[in-house]
XYZ file of C-alpha atoms in Angstrom:
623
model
C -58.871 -59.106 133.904
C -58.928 -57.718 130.493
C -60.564 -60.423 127.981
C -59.909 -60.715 123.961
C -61.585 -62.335 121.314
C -60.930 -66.450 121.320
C -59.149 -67.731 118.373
C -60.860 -70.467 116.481
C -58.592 -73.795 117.745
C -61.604 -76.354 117.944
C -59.895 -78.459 116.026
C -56.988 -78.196 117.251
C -56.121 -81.175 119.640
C -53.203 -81.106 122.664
C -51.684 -84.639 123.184
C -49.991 -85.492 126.003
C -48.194 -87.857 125.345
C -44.495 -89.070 127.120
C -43.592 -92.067 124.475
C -42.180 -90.393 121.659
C -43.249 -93.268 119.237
C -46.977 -93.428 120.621
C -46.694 -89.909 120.197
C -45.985 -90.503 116.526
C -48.118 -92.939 115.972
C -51.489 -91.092 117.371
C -50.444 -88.073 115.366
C -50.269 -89.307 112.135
C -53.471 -90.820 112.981
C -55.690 -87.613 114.145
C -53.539 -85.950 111.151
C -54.930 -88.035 108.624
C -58.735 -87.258 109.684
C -57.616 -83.426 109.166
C -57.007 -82.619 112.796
C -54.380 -80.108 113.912
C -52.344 -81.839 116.775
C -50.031 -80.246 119.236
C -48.112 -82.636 121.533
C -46.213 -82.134 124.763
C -44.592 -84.664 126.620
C -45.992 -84.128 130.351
C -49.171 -82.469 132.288
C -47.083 -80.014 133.922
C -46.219 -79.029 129.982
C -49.600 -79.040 128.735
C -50.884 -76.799 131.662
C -48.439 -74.194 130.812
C -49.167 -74.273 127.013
C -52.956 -72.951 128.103
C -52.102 -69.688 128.022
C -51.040 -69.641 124.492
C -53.818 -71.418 123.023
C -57.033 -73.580 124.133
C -57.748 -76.500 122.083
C -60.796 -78.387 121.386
C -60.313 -81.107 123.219
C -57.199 -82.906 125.607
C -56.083 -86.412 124.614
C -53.692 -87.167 127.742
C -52.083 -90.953 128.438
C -52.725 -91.902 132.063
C -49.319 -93.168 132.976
C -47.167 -89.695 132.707
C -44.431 -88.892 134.433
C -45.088 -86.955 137.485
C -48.717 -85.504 136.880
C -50.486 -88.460 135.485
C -53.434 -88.451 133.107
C -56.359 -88.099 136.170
C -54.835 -85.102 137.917
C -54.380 -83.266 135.159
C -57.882 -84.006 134.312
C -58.662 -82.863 137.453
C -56.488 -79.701 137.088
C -58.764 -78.418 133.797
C -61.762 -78.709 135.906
C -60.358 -76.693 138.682
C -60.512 -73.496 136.075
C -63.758 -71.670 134.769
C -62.025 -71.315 131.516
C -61.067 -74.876 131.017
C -63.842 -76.619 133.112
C -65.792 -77.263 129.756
C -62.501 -78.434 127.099
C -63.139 -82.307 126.771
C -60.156 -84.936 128.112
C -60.120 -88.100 126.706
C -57.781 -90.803 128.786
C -55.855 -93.147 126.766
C -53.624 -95.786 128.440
C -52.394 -99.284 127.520
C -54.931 -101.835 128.837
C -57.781 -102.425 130.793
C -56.197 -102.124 134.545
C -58.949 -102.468 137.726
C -60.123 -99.554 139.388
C -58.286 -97.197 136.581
C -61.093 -96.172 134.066
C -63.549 -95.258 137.347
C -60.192 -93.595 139.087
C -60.018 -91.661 135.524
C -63.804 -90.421 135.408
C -64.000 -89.340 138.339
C -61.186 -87.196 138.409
C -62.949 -85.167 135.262
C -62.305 -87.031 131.935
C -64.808 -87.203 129.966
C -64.089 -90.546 127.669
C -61.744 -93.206 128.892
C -60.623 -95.595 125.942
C -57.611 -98.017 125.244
C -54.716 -96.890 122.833
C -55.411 -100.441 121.493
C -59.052 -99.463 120.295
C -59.843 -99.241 116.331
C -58.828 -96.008 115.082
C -62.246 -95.209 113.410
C -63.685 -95.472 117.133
C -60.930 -92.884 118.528
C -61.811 -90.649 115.987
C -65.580 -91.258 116.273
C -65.405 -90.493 119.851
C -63.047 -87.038 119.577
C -65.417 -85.720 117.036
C -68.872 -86.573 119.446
C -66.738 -84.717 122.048
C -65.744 -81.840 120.092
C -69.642 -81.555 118.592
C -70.523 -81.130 122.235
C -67.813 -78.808 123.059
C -68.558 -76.432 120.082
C -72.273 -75.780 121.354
C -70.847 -74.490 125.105
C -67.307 -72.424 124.016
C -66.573 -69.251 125.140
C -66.274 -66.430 122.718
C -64.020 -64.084 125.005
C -61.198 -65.251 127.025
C -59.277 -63.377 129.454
C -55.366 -62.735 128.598
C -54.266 -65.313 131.098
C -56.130 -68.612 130.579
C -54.267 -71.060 133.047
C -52.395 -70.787 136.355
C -51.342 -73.706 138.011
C -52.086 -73.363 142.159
C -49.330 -72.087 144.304
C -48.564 -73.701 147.117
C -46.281 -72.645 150.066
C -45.058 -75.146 152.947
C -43.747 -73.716 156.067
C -41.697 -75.886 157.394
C -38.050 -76.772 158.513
C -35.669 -77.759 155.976
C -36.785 -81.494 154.569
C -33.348 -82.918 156.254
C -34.766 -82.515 159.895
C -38.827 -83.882 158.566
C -39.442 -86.538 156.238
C -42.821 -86.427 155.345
C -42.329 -82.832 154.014
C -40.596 -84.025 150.652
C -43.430 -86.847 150.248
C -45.628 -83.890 150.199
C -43.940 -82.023 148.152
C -43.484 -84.637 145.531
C -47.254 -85.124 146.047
C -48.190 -81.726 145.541
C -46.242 -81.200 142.333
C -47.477 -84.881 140.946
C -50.947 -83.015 141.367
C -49.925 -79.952 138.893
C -49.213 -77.027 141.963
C -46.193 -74.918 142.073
C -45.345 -75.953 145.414
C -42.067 -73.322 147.112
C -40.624 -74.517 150.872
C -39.869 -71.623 153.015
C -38.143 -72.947 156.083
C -37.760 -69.567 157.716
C -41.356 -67.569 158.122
C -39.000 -64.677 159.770
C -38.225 -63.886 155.790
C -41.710 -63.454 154.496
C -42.988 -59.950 153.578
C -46.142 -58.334 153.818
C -45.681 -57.853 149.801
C -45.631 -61.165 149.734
C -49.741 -61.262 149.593
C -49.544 -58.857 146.805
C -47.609 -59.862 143.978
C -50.622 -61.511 141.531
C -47.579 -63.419 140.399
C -46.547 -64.504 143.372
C -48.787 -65.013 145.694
C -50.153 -68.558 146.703
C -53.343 -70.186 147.083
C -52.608 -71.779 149.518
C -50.267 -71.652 152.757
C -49.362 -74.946 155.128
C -47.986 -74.319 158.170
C -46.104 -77.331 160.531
C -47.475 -76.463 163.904
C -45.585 -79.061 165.791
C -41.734 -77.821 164.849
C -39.329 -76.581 167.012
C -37.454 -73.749 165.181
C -40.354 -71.220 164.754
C -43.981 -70.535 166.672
C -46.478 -71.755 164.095
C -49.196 -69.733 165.786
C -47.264 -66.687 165.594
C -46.930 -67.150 161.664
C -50.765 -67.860 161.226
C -51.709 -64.723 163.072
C -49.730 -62.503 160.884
C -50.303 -64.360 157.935
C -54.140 -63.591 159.136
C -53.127 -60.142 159.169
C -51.954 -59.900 156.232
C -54.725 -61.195 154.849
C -57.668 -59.034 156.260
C -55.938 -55.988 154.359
C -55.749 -57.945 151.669
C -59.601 -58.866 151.608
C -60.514 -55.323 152.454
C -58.737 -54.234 148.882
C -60.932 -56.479 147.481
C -58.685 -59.820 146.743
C -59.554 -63.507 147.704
C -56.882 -64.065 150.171
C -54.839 -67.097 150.075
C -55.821 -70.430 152.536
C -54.028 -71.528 155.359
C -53.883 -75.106 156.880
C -52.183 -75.983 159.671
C -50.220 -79.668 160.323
C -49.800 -80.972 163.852
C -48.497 -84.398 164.579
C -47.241 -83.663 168.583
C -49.223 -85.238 171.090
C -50.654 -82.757 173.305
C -52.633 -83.070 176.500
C -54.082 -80.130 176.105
C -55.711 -80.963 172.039
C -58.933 -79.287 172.178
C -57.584 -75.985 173.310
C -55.015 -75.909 171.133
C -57.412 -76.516 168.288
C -59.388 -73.337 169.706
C -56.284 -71.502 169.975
C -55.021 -72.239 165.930
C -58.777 -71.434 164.635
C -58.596 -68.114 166.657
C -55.757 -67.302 164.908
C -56.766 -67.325 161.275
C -56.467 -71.237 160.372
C -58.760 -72.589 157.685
C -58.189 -76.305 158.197
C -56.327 -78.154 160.612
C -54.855 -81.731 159.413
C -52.736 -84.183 161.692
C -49.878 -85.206 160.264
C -50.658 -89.202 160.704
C -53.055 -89.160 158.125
C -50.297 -89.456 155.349
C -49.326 -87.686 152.647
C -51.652 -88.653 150.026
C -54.942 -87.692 152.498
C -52.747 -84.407 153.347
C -52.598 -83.417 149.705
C -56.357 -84.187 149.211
C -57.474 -81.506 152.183
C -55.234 -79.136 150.347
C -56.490 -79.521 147.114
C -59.755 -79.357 148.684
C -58.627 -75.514 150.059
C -57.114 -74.883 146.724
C -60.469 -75.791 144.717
C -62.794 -73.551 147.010
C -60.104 -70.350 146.732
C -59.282 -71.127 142.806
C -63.153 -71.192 142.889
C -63.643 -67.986 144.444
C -61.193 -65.998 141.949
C -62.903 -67.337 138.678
C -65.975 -65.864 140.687
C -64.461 -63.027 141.666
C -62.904 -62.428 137.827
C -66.527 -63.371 136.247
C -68.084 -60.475 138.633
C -64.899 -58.039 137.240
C -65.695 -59.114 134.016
C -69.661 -58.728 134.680
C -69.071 -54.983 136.020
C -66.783 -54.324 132.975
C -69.489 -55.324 130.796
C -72.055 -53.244 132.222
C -69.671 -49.823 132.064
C -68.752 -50.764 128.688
C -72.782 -51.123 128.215
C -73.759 -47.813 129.623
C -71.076 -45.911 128.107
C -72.182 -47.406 124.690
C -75.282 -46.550 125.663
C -74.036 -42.795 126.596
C -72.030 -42.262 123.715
C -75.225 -43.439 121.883
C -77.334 -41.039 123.612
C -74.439 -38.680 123.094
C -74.176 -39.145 119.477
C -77.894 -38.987 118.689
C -78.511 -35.959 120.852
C -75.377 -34.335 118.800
C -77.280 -35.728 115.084
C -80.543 -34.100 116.623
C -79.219 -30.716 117.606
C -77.535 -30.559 114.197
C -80.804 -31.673 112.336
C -82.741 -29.138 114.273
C -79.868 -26.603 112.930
C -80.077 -27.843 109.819
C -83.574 -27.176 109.841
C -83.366 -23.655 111.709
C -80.679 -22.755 109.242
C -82.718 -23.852 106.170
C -85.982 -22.294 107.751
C -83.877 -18.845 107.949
C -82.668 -19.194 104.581
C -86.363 -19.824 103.159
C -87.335 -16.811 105.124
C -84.505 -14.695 104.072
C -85.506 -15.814 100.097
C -88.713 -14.594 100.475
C -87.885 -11.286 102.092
C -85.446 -10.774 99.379
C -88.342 -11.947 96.722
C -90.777 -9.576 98.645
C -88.628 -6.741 98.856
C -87.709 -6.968 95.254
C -91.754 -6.926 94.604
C -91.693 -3.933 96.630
C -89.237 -2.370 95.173
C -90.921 -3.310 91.420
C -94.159 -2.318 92.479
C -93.551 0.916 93.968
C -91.864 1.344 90.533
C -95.055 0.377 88.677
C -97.153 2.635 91.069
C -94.805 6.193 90.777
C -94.957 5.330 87.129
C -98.261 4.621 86.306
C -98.699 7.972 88.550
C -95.959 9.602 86.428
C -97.742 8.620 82.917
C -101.013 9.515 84.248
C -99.780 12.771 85.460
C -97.798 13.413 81.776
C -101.211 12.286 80.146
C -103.255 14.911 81.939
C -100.829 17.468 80.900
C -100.757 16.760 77.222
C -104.324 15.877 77.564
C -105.176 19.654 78.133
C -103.131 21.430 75.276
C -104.495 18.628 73.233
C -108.066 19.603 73.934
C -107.350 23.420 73.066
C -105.675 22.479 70.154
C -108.137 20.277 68.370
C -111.005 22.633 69.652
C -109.431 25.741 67.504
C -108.148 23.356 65.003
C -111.812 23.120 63.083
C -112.140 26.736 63.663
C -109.091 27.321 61.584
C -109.937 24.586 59.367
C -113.137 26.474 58.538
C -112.060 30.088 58.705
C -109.504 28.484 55.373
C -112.453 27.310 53.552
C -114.072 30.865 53.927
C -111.155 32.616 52.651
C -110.273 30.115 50.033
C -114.470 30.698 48.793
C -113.621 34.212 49.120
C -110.633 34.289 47.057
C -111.928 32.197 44.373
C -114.118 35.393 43.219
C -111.186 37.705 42.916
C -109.739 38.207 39.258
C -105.951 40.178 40.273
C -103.041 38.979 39.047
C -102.078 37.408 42.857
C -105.079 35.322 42.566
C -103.419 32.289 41.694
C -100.305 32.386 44.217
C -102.872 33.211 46.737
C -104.967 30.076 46.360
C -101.935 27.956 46.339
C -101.210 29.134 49.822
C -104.264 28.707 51.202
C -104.453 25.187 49.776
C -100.999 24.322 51.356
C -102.187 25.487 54.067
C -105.512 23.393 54.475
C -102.973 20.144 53.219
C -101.137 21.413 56.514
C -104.401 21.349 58.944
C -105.395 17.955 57.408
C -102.078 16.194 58.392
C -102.104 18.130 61.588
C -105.620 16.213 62.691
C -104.179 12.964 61.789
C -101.091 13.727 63.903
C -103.493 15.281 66.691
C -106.020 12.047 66.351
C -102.496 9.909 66.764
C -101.857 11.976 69.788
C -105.128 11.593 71.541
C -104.958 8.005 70.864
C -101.724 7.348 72.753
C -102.953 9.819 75.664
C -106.022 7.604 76.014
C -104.111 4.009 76.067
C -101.666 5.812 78.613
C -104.735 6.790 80.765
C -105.875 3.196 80.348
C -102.756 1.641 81.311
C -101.807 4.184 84.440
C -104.959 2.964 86.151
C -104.239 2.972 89.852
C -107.038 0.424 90.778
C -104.805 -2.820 89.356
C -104.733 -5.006 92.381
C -108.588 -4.922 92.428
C -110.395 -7.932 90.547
C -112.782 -6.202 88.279
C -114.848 -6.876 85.058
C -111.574 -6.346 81.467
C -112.163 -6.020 77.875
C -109.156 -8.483 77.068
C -109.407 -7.575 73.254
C -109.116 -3.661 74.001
C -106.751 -4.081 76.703
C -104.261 -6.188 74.572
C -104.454 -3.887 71.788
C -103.359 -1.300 74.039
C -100.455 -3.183 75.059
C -99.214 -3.704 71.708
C -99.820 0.299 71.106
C -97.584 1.323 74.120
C -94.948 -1.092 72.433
C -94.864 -0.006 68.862
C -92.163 1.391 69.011
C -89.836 -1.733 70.590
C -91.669 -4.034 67.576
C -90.696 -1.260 64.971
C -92.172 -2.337 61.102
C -90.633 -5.169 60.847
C -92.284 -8.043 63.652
C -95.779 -9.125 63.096
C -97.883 -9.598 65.912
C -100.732 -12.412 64.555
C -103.830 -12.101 67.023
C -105.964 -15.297 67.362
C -108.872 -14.483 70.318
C -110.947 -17.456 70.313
C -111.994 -16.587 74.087
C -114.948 -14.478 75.571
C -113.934 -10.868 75.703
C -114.789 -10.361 79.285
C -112.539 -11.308 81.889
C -112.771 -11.077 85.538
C -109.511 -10.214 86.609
C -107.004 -7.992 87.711
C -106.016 -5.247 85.260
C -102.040 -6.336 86.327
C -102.921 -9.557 84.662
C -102.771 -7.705 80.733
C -100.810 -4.523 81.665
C -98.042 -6.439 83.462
C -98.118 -9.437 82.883
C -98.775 -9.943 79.038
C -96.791 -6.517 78.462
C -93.745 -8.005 80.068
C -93.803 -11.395 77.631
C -94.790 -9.740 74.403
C -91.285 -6.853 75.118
C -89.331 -10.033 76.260
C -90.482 -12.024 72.915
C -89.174 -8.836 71.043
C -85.452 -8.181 72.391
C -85.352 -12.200 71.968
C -86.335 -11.585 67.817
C -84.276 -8.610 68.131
C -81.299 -10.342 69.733
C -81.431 -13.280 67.278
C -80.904 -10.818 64.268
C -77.725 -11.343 62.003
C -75.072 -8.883 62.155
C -75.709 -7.522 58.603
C -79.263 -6.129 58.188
C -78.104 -3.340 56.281
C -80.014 -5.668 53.628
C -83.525 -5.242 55.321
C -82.872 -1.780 56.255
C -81.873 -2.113 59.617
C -84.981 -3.602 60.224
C -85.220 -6.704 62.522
C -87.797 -9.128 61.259
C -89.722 -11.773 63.328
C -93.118 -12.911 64.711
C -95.079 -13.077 67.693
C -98.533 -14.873 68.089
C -101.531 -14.418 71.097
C -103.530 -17.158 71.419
C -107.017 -16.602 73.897
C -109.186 -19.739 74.227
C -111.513 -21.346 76.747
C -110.253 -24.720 78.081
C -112.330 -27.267 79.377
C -111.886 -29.738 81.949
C -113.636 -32.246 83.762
C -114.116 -30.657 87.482
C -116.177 -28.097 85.564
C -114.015 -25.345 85.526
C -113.092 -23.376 82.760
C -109.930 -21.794 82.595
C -108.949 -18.574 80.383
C -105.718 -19.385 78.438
C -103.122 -17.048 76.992
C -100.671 -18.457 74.406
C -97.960 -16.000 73.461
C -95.035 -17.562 71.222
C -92.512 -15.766 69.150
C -90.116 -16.856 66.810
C -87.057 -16.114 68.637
C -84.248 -18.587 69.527
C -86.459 -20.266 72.266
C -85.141 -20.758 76.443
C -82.689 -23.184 77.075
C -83.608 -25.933 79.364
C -81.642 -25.147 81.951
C -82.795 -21.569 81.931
C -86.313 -22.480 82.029
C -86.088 -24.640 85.450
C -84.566 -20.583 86.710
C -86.181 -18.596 84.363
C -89.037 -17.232 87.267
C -86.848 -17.218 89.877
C -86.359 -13.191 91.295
C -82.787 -11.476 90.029
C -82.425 -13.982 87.543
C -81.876 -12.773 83.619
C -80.269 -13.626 80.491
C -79.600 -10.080 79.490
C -76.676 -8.185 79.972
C -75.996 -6.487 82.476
C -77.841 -3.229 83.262
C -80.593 -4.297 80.292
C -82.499 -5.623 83.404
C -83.642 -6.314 86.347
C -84.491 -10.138 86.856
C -87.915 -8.962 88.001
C -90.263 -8.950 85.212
C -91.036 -12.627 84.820
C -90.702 -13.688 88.481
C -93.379 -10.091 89.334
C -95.552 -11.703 86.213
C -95.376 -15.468 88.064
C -96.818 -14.082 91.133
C -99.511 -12.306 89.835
C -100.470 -15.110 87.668
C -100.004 -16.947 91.415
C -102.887 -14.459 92.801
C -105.378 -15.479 90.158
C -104.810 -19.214 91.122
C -103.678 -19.826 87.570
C -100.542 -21.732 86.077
C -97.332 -20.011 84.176
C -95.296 -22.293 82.186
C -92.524 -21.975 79.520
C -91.792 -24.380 76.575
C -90.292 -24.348 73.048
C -93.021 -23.037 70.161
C -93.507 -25.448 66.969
C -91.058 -23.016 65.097
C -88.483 -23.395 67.766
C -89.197 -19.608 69.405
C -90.652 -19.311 73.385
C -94.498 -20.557 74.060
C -95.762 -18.876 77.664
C -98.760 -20.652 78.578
C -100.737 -17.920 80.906
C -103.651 -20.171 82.257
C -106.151 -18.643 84.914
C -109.813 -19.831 86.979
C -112.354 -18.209 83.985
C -115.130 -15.951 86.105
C -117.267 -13.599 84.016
C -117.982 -11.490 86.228
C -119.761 -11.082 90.175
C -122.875 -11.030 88.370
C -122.392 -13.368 85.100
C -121.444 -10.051 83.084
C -120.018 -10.943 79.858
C -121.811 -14.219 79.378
C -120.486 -17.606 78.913
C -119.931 -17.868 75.583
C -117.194 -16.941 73.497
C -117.183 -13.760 71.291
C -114.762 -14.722 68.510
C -112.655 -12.383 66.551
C -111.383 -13.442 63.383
C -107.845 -13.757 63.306
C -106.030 -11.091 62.361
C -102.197 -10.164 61.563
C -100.765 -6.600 62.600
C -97.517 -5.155 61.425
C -96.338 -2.097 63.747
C -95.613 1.424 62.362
């Protein structure tokens, strides 16, 4: 039997109560102490109103018509449900024999209607305290039956004692049906939940039908009953016939299914105790029977819980673990894209520096011829110019101006040559194909030769201020200037350049700005130096925002095809390789400040020395 939650009705009180001015008077009495109060007028009544609602506690007169106060007392104890809801017995006086009659039957207090008020409601509200402490939280959807009872018997014309039982029966609270003909009864009869009785008596000693006949199918009936798993109803059997052969007979009824056999001279009232007796044991073994349904219900309910549980966390584990596999896979796939674009940037890097090493072997050559022969012309012009200078014709003079054009020429050809040779060498220097290798760098020479190979992207008008307050020796990888510092410094000049006004037809198309390096040695407490690069500019700065991306691979401010997204994230990992720190910030004149930071080593062998060789500071203006 399906059970639902119990509603909360402990204070809710069912008076039953047949005097309709008693009935008025106790209401307004409980009412006034703030008790909710639902009367009915007999025990038959209040034992059908159970399935509605269960109050806190019963306040029954004794004297009712037909059930009286102690049966239906007796009644609420008969039923698991309502074996613990408190009776209190009111009646009109003390009578002899009638408060003991009333406790035993199941009440629980036993007091006159004459009593103080104060000490009625005293006494309902100890009874209710108790009651609280041992309700039941879940009910099932039928609370109360009444027992059915079925006689088997002639019609009541042709036996008198069968109506005093009858009247007996129902005085008790049963539903009590008379079936004078068995012949009519069904097998179907057994299995109607509505219909079916507790409890069957049979009049052995009649002369219209066999009695042992009935019990034996009624016994039949009743084994396929038990095997579906039912508590089949009982049957008692009622002989009054004198018989000479008793104790067979007996035999002979129990054989055939009885439960109890009862003689009919022991009157009505003992009659209707042996069947209440049957009723209590089989009204007994359904609220059994309906705790162990209920008990079984509970435990599938538990281990599905516990399934769907299981269920549910074995579902949240599989999808953490895909969570995890799928943001594993897209860490992975990240740094394949990061590595490949690396790849890519350094096989770039490599065919070029191979490229301008290449170029600067080839104009490296021609250069060599030419500024071997250009002295030799240089001084074969002084010889003829000395030669001329003796002559006295009248071409002398237009002569000599020639010749002195042309040494003007060979004198601005050096300096062009000398400018040559210069940018051959810092292309040689920068091409090297040994960058991944840690090795011993002038950092003063190898900056200046960054800023050479980008003279032309500064142009006149940006000033590069150079501030090296750091040891000129470095232990590092040459990637560290050529890369690395290359790729802030040409960054910090398409910011200036980008920041220009529209108009600079004022400064001659000239873009104007600055950018400052910084070298110094900081000190810390672990004992390690570290070898710090400070490049700002005085562009328009990074925007927040773009700094927290700014090193991340693909990602640029530039438009599109002006570049890659590489440059800073290639320059990060380097920086990475050293075991040094890059960060971005905002300069003091609002421009860019990267903060290049790496481990100081002079050298495998000390080279270089630990102190600092300090250059002054000095301020360069490209041209």
């Amino acid at each position: 039997m399906p059970l639902t939650d119990r509603e909360d009705h402990t204070d809710t009180l069912l008076l039953v109560e047949d005097s309709d001015t008693q009935a008025l008077r106790i209401r307004r009495m409980l009412e006034s102490h703030g008790f909710h109060v639902h009367r009915v007028a007999s025990g038959e009544e209040a034992l059908d109103t159970l399935d509605e609602r269960l109050p806190g506690l019963v306040i029954a007169d004794y004297h009712l018509p037909g059930m009286n106060g102690g049966q239906l007392a007796r009644q609420l104890r008969m039923n698991a449900v309502t074996r613990t809801i408190p009776v209190l017995i009111l009646t009109e006086g003390i009578e002899p024999g009638l408060e003991r009659e009333g406790l035993e039957s199941g009440a629980d207090a036993y007091i006159p209607k004459s009593s103080d008020p104060a000490l009625i409601v005293f006494r309902i509200r100890a009874l209710l305290r108790e009651h609280a402490a041992h309700a039941p939280s879940l009910l099932p959807q039928r609370v109360f039956r009444r027992a059915r009872i079925m006689v088997i018997a002639p019609e009541p014309a042709h036996r008198r004692a069968v109506p005093e039982l009858i009247d007996q029966l129902r005085r008790d609270g049963h539903i009590v049906t008379l079936c004078p003909d068995p012949a009519r009864l069904e097998p179907s009869l057994l299995h109607d939940p509505d219909h079916v009785p507790d409890c069957v008596v049979i009049d052995l000693a009649c002369r219209e039908f066999d009695g042992l006949e009935v019990c034996r199918r009624l016994d039949e009936w009743r084994q396929e009953d038990l095997l579906s798993g039912n508590v089949p109803p009982r049957i008692l059997g009622v002989d009054g016939a004198p018989r000479p052969d008793a104790k067979e007979f007996s035999a002979r009824v129990f054989e055939a299914g009885i439960d109890d056999l009862v003689s009919r001279d022991v009157g009505p009232a003992a009659l209707a105790l042996r069947i209440r007796v049957l009723v209590r044991r089989k009204l007994l073994q359904d609220d059994v029977r309906r705790i162990e349904v209920e008990r079984q219900a509970r435990e599938i309910a538990v281990k599905s819980a516990r399934a769907e549980a299981a269920a549910i966390a074995s579902k949240a584990s599989l999808a953490e673990a895909l969570e995890q596999a799928n943001r594993e896979l897209a860490d992975a796939n990240r740094k394949l894209i990061e590595t490949q674009g690396k790849l890519v940037q350094t096989a770039k890097m490599a065919s070029l520096g191979e490229l301008v090493a290449g170029i600067a072997h080839e104009i490296n050559n021609p250069l060599a011829f030419i500024l071997a022969h250009k002295d030799t012309v240089a001084r074969g012009l002084d010889r003829v110019i000395g030669m001329e200078a003796s002559c006295a014709d009248p071409d002398h003079d237009s002569r000599a101006a020639i010749l002195n054009k042309c040494r003007d020429r060979v004198g601005s050809m050096n300096m062009g040559l000398r400018r040559i040779q210069n940018l051959v060498l810092n292309l040689r220097k920068f091409s090297r194909l040994d960058e991944g290798l840690f090795q011993l760098i002038d950092v003063p020479e190898a900056l200046e030769t960054v800023m050479a190979l980008l003279t032309q992207k500064l142009g006149s008008g940006i000033m590069v201020r150079r501030r090296y307050e750091a040891p000129d020796r470095l232990y590092c990888q040459a990637a560290l200037l050529n890369q690395v510092i290359m790729n802030i410094i040409s960054n910090a000049a398409d910011a200036i350049l980008a920041a220009q006004p529209d108009d600079m037809s004022v400064r001659g198309g000239i873009a104007e700005g600055e950018i400052e390096i910084h070298t110094f040695l900081s000190h810390n407490g672990e004992g390690q130096d570290s070898y710090v690069f400070v490049i700002t500019d005085s562009g328009p700065g990074i925007a927040p925002d773009v700094q927290e991306r700014i090193f991340e691979p693909f990602f640029t401010t530039k438009p599109v095809g002006a570049g890659t997204g590489l440059g800073l994230a290639i320059a990060y990992s380097v920086v990475q390789a050293h075991h040094g720190s890059l960060s971005v910030g905002r300069a003091p004149q609002g421009g860019a400040r990267f903060t290049i930071s790496v481990p100081w080593n002079a050298g495998p062998a000390g080279e270089g020395g630990p102190s600092p060789s300090v250059h002054p500071s000095s301020i360069t203006r490209a041209e």
